[in-house]
Amino acid sequence: MANTALSSPAAEAWALVQRLVGPQRKRFMALAAEYDLSPPQLGALKALDPARPVAMSELAGILGCDNSTVTGIVDRLEYRGLVERRPADHDRRVKLLALTEEGQELREALGERLHAPPHELASLSLEDQRALRDILRRAFE
Amino acid sequence: MANTALSSPAAEAWALVQRLVGPQRKRFMALAAEYDLSPPQLGALKALDPARPVAMSELAGILGCDNSTVTGIVDRLEYRGLVERRPADHDRRVKLLALTEEGQELREALGERLHAPPHELASLSLEDQRALRDILRRAFE
DNA sequence: TATTGTTATACTCTATAACTATA
DNA sequence: TATAGTTATAGAGTATAACAATA
């Protein structure tokens, strides 16, 4: 955990990425609190797709928790009028989750806040920003 | 949340960073489960300093939760013999947290796992790795 | 008076196991 | 038989408020 050598440039880069992202956790929690959401509720709102309904089990997969946990999270979101459960045509066991209009608006506002890059990146030179973007693009090729 | 323009290179870079780090959350949960720790317990172990005892309130600050929450987390860690509560000389209200020998060993093993860069970074060319590292270093200047 | 840590309380998240209804 | 979602249950995390010891 300490400064253990950092053998490769990738390892040091990874440590720096973690340092960049670390504060994001508190930012996420603060944002959830601001909108009176629990962190998993915010995660669920973020994970739902405005363009396509998502099955309960699919959401469980995205959030990395059990189906039974999703039931409670969605219960509260639905009670608040942010999400709707709808039957699925192709399989009557499945329930599809759709954002209500209010849910979509909230999700939009949340998204804007989460998308804003932290000042460490925003204050890099435009040249560095582009280089960083290009390297990260290559990382996913 | 969708592909909303990504106005600046910094915004796209930030989106890519989040994409890189996203899977890290599940990695973290899986690692905790593997060692029979809850995620906050793993976080606490990670936050404790092998070289310097940490006060309860300091740990609460790092974890971003209330002091009263830390009490329970540390209770379980202490019950398991991973952490010790010690009195502080300078202020008898304060309790200092120190890793036991077993706690240090576990933290070391955990650290090795968390420090390994994901394959997306590890498989970048050495040139890209170095450039990425250098840009991120500048981000923190 | 203010602060550190604990306790009491209430709520949320969490997984497991058992259940219902589909498939 | 197997799967999607719910319910019941028990344990852990979470903050708030009240408290004891200390500053």
Tab-separated table of C-alpha atoms (C1' of nucleotides) in Angstrom, chain A residues 54-60 66-68 70-71 74-75 85-86 88 91-97, chain C residues 17-21, chain D residues 3-7:
chain	number	residue	atom	x	y	z
A	54	VAL	CA	-33.844	-2.771	-18.244
A	55	ALA	CA	-34.801	-6.013	-16.517
A	56	MET	CA	-34.411	-6.355	-12.750
A	57	SER	CA	-31.816	-9.086	-13.151
A	58	GLU	CA	-29.871	-6.985	-15.630
A	59	LEU	CA	-29.735	-4.138	-13.132
A	60	ALA	CA	-28.560	-6.580	-10.479
A	66	ASP	CA	-28.299	-10.020	-5.787
A	67	ASN	CA	-31.743	-9.811	-7.403
A	68	SER	CA	-33.324	-9.712	-3.973
A	70	VAL	CA	-32.528	-4.862	-6.276
A	71	THR	CA	-36.120	-5.440	-5.232
A	74	VAL	CA	-36.292	-0.322	-6.899
A	75	ASP	CA	-39.181	-0.382	-4.401
A	85	ARG	CA	-41.994	-1.566	-13.257
A	86	ARG	CA	-43.542	-2.846	-16.470
A	88	ALA	CA	-42.243	-7.816	-20.426
A	91	ASP	CA	-41.479	-13.446	-20.863
A	92	ARG	CA	-44.085	-12.830	-18.211
A	93	ARG	CA	-41.663	-13.563	-15.365
A	94	VAL	CA	-39.507	-10.569	-16.281
A	95	LYS	CA	-40.124	-7.024	-15.044
A	96	LEU	CA	-38.705	-4.166	-17.041
A	97	LEU	CA	-37.605	-0.942	-15.392
C	17	DA	C1'	-33.041	-19.611	1.455
C	18	DA	C1'	-37.748	-20.507	0.494
C	19	DC	C1'	-41.574	-19.321	-2.364
C	20	DT	C1'	-44.627	-18.037	-6.623
C	21	DA	C1'	-45.279	-17.643	-11.321
D	3	DT	C1'	-35.349	-19.046	-14.150
D	4	DA	C1'	-37.265	-14.073	-12.702
D	5	DG	C1'	-38.639	-11.758	-9.115
D	6	DT	C1'	-40.421	-11.495	-4.256
D	7	DT	C1'	-40.460	-12.353	0.665
